[in-house]
mmCIF file of C-alpha atoms and ligand atoms in Angstrom:
data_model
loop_
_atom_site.group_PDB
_atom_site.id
_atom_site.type_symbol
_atom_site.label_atom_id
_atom_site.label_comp_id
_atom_site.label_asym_id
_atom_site.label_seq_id
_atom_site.Cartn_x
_atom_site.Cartn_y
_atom_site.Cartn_z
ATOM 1 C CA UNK A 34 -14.367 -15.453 16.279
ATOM 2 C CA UNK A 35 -13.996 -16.091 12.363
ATOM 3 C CA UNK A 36 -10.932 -15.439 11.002
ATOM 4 C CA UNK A 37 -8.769 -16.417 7.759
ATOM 5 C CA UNK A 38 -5.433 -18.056 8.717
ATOM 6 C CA UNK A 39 -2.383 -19.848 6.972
ATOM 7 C CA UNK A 40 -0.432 -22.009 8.095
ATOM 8 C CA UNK A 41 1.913 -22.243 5.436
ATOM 9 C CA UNK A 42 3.244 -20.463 2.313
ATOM 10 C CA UNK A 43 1.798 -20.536 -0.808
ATOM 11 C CA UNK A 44 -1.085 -20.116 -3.648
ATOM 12 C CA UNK A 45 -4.456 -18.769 -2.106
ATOM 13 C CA UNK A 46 -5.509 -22.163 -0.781
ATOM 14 C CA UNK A 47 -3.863 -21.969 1.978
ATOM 15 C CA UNK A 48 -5.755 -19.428 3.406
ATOM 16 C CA UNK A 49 -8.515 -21.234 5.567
ATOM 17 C CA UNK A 50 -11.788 -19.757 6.719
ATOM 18 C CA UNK A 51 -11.402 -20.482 10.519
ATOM 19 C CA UNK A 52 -12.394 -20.184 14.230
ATOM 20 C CA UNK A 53 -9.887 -18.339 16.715
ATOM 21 C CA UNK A 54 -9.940 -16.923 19.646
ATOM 22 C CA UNK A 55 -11.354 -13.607 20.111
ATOM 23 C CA UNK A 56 -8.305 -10.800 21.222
ATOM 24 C CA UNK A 57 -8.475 -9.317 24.617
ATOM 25 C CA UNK A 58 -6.294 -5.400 24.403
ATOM 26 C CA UNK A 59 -4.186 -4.903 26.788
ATOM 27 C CA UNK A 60 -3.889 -1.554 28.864
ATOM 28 C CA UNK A 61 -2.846 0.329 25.757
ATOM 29 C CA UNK A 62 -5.025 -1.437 23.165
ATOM 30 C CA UNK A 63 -8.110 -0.503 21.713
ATOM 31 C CA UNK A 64 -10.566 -3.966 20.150
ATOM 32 C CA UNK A 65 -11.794 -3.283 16.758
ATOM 33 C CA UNK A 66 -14.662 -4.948 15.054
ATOM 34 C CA UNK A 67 -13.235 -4.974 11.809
ATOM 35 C CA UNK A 68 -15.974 -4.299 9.235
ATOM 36 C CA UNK A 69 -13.910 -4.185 5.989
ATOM 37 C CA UNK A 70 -9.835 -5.108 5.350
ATOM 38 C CA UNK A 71 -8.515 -5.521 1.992
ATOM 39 C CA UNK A 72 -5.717 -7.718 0.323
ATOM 40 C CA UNK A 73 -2.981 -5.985 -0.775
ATOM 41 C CA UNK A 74 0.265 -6.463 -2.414
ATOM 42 C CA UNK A 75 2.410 -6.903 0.891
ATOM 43 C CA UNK A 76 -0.408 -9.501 2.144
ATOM 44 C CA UNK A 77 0.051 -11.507 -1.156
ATOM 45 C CA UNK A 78 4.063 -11.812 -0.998
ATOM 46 C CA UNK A 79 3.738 -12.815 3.001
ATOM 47 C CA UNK A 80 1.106 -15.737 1.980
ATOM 48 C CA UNK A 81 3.281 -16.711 -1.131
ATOM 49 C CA UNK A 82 6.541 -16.025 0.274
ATOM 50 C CA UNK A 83 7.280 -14.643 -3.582
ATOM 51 C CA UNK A 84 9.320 -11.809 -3.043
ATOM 52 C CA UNK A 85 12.148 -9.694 -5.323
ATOM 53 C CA UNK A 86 15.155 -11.515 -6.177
ATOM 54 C CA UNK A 87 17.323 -11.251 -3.256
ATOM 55 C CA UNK A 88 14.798 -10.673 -0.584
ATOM 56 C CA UNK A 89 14.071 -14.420 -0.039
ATOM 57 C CA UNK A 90 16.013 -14.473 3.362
ATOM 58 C CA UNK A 91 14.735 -12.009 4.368
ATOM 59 C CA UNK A 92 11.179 -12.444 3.840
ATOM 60 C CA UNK A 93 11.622 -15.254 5.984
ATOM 61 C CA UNK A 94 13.204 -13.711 8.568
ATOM 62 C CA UNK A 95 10.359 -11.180 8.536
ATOM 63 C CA UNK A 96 7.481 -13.115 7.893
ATOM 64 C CA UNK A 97 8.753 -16.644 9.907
ATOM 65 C CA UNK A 98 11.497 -18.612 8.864
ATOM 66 C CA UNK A 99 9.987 -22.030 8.231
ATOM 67 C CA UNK A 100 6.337 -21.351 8.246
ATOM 68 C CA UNK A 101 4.111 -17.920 9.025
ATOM 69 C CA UNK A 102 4.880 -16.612 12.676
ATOM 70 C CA UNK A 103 1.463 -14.114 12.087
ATOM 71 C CA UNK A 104 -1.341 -16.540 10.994
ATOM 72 C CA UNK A 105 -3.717 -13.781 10.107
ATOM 73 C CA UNK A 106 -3.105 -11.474 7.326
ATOM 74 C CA UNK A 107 -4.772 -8.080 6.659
ATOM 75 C CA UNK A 108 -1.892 -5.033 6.464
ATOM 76 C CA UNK A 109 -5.250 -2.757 6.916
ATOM 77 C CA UNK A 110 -8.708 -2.568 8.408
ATOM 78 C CA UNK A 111 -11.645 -0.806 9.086
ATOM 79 C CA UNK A 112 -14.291 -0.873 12.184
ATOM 80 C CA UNK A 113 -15.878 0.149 15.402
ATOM 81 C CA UNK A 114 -13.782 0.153 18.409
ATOM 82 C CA UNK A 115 -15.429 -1.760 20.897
ATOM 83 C CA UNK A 116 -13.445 -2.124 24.075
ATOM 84 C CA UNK A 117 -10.326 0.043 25.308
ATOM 85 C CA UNK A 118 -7.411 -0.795 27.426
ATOM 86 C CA UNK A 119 -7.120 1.000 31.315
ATOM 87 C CA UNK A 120 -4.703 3.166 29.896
ATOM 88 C CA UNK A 121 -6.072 4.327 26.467
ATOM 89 C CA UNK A 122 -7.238 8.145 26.124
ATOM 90 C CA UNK A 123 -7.103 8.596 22.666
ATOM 91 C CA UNK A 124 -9.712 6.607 21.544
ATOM 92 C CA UNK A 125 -12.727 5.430 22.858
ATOM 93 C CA UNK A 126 -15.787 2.531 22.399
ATOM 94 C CA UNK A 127 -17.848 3.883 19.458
ATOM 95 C CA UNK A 128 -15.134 5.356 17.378
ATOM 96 C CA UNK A 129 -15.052 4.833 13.750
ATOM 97 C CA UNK A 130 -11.483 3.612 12.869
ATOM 98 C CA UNK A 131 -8.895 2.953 10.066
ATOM 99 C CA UNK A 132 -5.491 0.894 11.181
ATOM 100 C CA UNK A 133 -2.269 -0.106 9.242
ATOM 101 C CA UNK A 134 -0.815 -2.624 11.568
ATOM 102 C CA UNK A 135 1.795 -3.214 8.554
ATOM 103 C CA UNK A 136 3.535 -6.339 8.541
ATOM 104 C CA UNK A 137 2.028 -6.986 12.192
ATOM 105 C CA UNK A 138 -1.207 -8.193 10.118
ATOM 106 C CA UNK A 139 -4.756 -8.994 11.893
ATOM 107 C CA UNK A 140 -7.081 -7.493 9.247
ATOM 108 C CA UNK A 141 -8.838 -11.266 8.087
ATOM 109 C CA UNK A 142 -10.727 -11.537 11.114
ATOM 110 C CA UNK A 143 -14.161 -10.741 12.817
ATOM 111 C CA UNK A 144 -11.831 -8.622 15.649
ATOM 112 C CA UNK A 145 -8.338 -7.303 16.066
ATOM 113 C CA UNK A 146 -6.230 -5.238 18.809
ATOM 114 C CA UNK A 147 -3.931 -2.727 17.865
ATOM 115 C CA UNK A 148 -1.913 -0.238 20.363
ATOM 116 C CA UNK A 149 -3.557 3.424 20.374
ATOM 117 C CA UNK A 150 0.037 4.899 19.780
ATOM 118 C CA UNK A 151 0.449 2.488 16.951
ATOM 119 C CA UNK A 152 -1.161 3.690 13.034
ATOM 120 C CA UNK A 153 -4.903 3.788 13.485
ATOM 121 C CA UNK A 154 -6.786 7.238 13.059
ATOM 122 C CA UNK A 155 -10.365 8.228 13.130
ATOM 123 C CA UNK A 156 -12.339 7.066 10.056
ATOM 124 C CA UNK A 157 -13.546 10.137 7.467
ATOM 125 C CA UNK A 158 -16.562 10.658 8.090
ATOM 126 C CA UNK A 159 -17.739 10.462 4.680
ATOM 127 C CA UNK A 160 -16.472 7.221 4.142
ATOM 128 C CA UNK A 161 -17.795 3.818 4.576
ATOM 129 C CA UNK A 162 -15.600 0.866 5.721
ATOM 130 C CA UNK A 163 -15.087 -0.755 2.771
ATOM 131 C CA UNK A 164 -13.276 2.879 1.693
ATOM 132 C CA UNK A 165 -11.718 3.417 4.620
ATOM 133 C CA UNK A 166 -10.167 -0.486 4.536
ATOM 134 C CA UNK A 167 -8.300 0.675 1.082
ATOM 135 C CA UNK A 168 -6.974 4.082 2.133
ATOM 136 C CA UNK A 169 -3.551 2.861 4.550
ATOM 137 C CA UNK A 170 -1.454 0.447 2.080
ATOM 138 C CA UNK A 171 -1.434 3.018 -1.135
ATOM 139 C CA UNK A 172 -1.977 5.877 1.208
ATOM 140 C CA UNK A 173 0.906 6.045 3.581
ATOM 141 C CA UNK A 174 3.476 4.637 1.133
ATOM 142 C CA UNK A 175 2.537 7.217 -1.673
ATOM 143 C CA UNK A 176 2.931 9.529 1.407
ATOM 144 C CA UNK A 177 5.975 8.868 2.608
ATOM 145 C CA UNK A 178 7.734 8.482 -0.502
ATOM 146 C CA UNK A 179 6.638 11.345 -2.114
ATOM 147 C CA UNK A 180 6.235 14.104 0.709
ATOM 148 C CA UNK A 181 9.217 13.044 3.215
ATOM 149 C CA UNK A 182 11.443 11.303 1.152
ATOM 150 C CA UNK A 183 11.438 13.272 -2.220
ATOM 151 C CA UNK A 184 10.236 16.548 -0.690
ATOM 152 C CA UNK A 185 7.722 17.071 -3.258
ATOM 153 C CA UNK A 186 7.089 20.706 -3.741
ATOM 154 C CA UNK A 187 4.249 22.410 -5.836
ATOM 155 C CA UNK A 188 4.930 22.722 -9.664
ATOM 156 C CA UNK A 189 7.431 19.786 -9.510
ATOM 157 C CA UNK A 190 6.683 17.205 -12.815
ATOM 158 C CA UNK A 191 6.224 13.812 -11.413
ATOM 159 C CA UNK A 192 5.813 10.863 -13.347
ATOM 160 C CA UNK A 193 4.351 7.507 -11.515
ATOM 161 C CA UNK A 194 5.471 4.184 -13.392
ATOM 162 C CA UNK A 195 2.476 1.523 -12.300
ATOM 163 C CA UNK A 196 0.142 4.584 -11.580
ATOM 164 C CA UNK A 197 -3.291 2.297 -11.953
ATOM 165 C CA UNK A 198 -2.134 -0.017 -8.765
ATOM 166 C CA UNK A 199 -2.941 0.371 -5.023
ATOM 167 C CA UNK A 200 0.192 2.899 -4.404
ATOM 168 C CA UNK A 201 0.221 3.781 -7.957
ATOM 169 C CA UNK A 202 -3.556 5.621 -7.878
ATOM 170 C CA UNK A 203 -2.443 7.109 -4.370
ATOM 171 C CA UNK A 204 0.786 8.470 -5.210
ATOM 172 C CA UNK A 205 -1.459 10.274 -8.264
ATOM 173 C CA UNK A 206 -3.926 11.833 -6.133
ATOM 174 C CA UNK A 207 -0.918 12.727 -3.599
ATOM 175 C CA UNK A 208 1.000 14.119 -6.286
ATOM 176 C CA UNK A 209 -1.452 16.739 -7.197
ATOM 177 C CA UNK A 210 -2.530 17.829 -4.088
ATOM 178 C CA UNK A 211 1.377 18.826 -2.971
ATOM 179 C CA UNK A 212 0.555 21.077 -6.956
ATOM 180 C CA UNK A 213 2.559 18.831 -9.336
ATOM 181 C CA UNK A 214 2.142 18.061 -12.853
ATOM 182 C CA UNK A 215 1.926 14.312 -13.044
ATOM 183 C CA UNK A 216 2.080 11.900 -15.423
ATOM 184 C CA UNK A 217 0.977 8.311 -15.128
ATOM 185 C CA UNK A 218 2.305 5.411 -16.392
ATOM 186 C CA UNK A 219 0.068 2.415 -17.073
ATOM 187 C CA UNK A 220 -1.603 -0.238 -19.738
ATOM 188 C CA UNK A 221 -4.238 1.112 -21.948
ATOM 189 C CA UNK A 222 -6.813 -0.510 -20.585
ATOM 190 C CA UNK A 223 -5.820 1.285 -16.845
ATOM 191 C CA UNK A 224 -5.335 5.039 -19.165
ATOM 192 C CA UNK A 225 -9.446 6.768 -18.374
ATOM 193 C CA UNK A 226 -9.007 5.393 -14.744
ATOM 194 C CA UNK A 227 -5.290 7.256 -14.554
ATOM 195 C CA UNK A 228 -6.765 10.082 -16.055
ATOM 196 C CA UNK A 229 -10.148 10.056 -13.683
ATOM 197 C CA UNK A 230 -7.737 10.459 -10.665
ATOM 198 C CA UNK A 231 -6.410 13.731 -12.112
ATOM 199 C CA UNK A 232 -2.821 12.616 -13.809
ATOM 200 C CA UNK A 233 -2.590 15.548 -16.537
ATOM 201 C CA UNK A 234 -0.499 13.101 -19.086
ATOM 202 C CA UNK A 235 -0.836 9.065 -19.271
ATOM 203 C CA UNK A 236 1.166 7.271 -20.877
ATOM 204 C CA UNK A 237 0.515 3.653 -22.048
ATOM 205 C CA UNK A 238 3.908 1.976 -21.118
ATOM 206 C CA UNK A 239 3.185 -0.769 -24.435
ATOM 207 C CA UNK A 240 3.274 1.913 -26.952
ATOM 208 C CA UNK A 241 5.366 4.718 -25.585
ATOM 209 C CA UNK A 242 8.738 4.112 -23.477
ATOM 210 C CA UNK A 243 9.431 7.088 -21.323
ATOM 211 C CA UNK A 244 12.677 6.864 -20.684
ATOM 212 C CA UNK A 245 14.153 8.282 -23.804
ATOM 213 C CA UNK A 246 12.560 11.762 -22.808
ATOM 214 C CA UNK A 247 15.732 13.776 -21.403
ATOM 215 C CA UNK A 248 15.664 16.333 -18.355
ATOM 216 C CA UNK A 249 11.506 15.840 -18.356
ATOM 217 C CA UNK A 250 10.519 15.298 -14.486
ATOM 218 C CA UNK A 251 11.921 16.542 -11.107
ATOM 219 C CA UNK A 252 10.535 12.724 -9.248
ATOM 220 C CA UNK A 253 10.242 9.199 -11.232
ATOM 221 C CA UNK A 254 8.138 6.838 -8.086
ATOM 222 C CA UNK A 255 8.076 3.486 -9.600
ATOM 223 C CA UNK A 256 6.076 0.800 -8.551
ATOM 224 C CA UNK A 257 6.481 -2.330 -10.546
ATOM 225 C CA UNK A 258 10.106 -2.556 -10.536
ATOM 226 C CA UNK A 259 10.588 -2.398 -13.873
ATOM 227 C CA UNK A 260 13.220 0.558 -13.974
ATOM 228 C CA UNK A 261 16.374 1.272 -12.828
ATOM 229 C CA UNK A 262 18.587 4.189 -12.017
ATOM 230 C CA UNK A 263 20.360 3.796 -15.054
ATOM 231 C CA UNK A 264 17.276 3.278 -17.347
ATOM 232 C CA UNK A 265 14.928 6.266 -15.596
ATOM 233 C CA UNK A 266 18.347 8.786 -15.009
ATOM 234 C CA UNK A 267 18.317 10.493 -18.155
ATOM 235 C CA UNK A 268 14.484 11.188 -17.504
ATOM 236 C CA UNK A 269 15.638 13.270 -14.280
ATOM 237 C CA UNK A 270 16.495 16.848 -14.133
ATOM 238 C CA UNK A 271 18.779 18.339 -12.709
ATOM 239 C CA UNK A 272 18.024 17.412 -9.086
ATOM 240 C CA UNK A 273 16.008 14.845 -9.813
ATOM 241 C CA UNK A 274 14.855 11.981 -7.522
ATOM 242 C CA UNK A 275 14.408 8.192 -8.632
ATOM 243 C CA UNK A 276 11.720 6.586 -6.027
ATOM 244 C CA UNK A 277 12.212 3.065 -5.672
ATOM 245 C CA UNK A 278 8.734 1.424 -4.144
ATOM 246 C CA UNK A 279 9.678 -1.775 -5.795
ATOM 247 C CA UNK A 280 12.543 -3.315 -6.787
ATOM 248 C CA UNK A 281 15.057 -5.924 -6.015
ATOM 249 C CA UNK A 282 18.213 -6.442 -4.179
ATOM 250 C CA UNK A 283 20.610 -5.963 -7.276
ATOM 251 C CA UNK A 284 18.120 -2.784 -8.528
ATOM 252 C CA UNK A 285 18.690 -1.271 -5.207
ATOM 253 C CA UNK A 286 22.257 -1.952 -5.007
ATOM 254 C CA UNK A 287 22.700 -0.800 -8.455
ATOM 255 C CA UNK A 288 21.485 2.630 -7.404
ATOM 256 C CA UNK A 289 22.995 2.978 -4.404
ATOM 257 C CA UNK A 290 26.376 2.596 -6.533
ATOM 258 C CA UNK A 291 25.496 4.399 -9.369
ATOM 259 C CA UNK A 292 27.611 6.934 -10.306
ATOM 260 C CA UNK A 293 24.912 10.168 -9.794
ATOM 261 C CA UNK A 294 25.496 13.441 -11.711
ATOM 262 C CA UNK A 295 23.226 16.816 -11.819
ATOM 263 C CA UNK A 296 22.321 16.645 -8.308
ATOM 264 C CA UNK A 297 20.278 13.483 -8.986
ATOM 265 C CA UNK A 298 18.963 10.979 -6.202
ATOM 266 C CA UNK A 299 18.037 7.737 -5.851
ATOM 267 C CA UNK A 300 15.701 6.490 -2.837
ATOM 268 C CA UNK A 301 14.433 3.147 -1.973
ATOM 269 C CA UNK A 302 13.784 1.815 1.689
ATOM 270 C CA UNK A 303 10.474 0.837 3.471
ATOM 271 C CA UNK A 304 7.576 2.895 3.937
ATOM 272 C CA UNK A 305 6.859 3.004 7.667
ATOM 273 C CA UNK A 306 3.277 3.020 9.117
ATOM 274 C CA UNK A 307 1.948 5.923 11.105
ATOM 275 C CA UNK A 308 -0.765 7.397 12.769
ATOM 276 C CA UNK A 309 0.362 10.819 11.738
ATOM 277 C CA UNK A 310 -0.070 9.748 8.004
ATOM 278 C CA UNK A 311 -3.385 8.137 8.482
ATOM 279 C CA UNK A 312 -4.888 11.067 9.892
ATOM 280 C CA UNK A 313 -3.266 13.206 7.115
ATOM 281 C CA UNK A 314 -4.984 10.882 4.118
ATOM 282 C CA UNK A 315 -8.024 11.262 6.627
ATOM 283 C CA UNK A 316 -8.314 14.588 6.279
ATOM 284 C CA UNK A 317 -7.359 14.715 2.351
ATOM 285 C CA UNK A 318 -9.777 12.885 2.029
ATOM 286 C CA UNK A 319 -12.615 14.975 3.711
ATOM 287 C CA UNK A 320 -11.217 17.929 1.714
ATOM 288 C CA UNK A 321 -12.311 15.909 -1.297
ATOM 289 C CA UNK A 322 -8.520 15.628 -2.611
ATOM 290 C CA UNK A 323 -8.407 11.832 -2.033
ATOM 291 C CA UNK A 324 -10.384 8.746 -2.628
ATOM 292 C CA UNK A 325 -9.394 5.511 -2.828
ATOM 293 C CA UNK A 326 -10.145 3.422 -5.990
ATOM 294 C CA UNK A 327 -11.731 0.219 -5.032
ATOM 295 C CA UNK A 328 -11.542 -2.496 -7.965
ATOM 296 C CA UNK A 329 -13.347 -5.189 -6.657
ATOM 297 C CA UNK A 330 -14.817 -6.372 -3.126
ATOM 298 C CA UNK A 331 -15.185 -10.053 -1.879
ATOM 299 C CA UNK A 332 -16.656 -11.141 1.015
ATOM 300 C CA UNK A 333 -14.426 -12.965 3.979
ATOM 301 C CA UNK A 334 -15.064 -16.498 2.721
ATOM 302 C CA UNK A 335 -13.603 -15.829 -0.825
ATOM 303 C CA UNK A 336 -10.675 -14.587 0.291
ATOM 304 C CA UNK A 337 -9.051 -16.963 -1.796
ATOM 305 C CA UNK A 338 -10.554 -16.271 -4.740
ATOM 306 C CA UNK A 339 -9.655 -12.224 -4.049
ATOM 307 C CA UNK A 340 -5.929 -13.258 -3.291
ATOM 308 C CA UNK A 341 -5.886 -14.979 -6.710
ATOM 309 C CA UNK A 342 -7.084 -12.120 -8.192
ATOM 310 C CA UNK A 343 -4.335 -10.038 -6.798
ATOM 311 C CA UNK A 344 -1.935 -12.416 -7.424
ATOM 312 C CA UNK A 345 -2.324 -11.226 -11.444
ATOM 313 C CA UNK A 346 -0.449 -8.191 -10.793
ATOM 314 C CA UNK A 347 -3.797 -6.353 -12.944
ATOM 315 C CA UNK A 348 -5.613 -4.721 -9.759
ATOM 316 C CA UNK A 349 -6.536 -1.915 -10.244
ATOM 317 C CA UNK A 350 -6.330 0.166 -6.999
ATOM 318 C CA UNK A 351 -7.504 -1.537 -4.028
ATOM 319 C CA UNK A 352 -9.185 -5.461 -3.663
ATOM 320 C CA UNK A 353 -10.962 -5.185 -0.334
ATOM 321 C CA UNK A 354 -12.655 -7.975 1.893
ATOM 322 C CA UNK A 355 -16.154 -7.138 3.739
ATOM 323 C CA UNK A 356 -15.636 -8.780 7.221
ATOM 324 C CA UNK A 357 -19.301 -7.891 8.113
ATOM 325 C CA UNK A 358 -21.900 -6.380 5.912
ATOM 326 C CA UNK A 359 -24.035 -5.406 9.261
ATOM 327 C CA UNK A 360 -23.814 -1.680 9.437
HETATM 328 N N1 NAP B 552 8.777 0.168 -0.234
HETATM 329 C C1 NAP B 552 7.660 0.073 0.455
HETATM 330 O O1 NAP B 552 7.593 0.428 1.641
HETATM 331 C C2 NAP B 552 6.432 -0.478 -0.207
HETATM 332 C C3 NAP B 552 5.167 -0.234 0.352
HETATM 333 C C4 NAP B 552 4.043 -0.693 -0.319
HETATM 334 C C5 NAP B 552 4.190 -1.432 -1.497
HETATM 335 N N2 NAP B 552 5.429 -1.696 -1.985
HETATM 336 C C6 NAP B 552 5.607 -2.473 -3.224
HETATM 337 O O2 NAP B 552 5.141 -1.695 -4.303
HETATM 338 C C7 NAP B 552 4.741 -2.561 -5.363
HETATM 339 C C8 NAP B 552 3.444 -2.070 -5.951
HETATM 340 O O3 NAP B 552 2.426 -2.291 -5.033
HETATM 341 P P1 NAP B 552 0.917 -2.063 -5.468
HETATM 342 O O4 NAP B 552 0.113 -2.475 -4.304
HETATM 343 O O5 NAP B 552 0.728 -0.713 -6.015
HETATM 344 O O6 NAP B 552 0.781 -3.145 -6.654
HETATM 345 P P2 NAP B 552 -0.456 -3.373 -7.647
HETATM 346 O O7 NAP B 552 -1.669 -2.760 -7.074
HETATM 347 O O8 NAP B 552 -0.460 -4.810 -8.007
HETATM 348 O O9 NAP B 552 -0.075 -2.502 -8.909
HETATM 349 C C9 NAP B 552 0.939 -2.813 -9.766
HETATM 350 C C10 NAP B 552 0.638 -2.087 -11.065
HETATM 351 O O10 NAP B 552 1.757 -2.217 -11.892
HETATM 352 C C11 NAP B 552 1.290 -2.038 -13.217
HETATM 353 N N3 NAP B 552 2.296 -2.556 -14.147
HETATM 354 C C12 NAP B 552 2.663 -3.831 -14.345
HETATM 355 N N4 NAP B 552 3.664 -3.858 -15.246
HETATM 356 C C13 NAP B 552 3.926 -2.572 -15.590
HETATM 357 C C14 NAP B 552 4.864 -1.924 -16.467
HETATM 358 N N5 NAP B 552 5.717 -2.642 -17.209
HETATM 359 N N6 NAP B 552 4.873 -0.567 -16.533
HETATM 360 C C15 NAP B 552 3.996 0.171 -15.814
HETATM 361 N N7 NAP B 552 3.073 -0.381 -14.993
HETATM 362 C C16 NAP B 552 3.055 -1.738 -14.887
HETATM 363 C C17 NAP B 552 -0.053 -2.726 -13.277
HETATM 364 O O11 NAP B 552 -0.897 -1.938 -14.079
HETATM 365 P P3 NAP B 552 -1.368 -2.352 -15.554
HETATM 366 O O12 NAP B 552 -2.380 -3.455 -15.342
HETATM 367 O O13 NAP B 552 -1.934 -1.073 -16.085
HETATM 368 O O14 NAP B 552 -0.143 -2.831 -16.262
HETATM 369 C C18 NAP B 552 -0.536 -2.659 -11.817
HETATM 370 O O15 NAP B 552 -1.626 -1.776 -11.682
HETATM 371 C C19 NAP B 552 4.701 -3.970 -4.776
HETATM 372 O O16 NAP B 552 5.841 -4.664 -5.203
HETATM 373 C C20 NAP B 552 4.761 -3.727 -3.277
HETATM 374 O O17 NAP B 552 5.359 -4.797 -2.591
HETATM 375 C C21 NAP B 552 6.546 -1.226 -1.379
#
């Protein structure tokens, strides 16, 4: 089958247009024909091995020490299953599917397996593959974060630093379907797109820094890494919670040592991926309370030139990949 691999770390060119062998599942897999994946942030820092200061080791240890133990990226996919396992009841051939195999990869290829327990859930049915490819990555972080980390409840202010990216424009949507008044955080350019989602205040981060406002929002998420406990505290009320999505070692140490007054919290950590989230976003999204924004779309054999274009740090939303234009 066609699939993109790398063999090594590094800029987009290492990502070769290849032939593999197809995946057989075993007795608890399901084999997806992947119509649509996408390239997201967490595929870019596995290919370039660029991580947050203090992460280096590791990245390595996660992603292969010398070279890539995984050679084909894709955190998330969309497609048809079409073979099961002995043992698989929860899914069967014909099924319209969206997985998050995570940091397990597979998405850059014609066919992947995935374990039925594992995150995969039954597409929308109102959405194509190329929306269901960008609805895992932003998705189930924003998800996690907001909902069983910070406990979001309805009529808490929220404000999402990065809120035009790929968890950014999730955690929006997310945010005002748990009822909260949010506020995005973005360039000007990004500010009608922020707004489009439903944020009720944007604020465009080169003119207006936020973080002088005092006791102003019950959950800061940040994205780009570009606050700290210290700088976002004041910011907090009383009870406040500091989301760290990004950040590096020292920013996460910092908070963890920071001495925290008020009641105030501040939560970093990984977002895991699971089925019981997909299938949540699934059915947000049916409701009409949540649809992925989808920047730009490249097919397979320019994944380089997509992964370049992610590799600005300007998407906005999701960058997806069309594996196979055929349905
Ligand atoms: N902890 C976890 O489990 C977890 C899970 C998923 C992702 N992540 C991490 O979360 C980060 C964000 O991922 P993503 O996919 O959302 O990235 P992304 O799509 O590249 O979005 C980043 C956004 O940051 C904005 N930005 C850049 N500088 C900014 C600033 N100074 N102030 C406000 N916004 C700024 C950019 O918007 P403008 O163009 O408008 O500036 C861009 O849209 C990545 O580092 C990723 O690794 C962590």
């Amino acid at each position: 089958m066609k699939a993109v691999i790398y063999k090594q770390y590094g800029a987009p060119d290492v990502l070769k247009l290849s032939q593999v062998t197809k995946p057989t599942p075993k007795d608890n897999e399901v084999l997806i024909k992947i119509y649509a994946t996408s390239v997201t942030t967490g595929d870019q820092k596995a290919r370039s091995l660029d991580l947050p200061r203090g992460y280096g080791l590791i990245g390595r240890l996660v992603f292969g020490t010398f070279a890539p133990r995984r050679k084909i990226l894709g955190t998330e996919y969309a497609g048809r299953i079409v073979a099961v396992g002995q043992s698989v009841t929860r899914f069967k051939i014909g099924d319209d599917v969206f997985a998050y195999p995570g940091a397990k990869f597979g998405g850059y290829a014609e066919y992947a397996t995935i374990a039925e327990g594992a995150a995969i859930a039954l597409m929308p049915a109102s959405s194509s593959y190329k929306e269901a490819a960008g609805l895992s990555f932003g998705g189930a972080t924003a998800l996690n974060f907001l909902r069983d980390k910070a406990g979001i409840q309805s009529g808490d202010k929220v404000l999402i630093n990065g809120a035009s990216g790929g968890v950014g424009t999730a955690a929006v949507q997310i945010a005002k379907y748990f009822g909260a008044h949010v506020s995005g955080v973005c360039s000007a350019g990004n500010m009608d797109l922020v707004r489009s989602i439903g944020a009720d205040s944007v604020i465009d981060y080169t003119q207006e820094d936020f973080s002088w406002q005092e006791n102003a929002y019950d959950i800061i998420l940040d994205t780009t890494g570009t606050l700290t406990y210290k700088s976002a505290q004041k910011a907090l009320r009383t009870g406040g919670r500091f989301l760290m999505v990004s950040g590096d070692l020292p920013q996460l140490l910092s908070m963890i040592f920071a001495t925290k007054t008020d009641g105030k919290k501040g939560i970093g950590g990984y977002a895991p991926e699971k089925a019981e989230e997909l299938k949540f976003i699934a059915e947000l999204v049916e409701a009409g309370q949540f649809s992925p924004v989808i920047d730009r779309c490249y097919p397979l054999d320019q994944i380089q030139k997509a992964h370049a274009y992610v590799d600005t740090g300007r998407k906005k939303g999701n960058v997806i990949i069309s594996v196979d234009d055929g349905i």
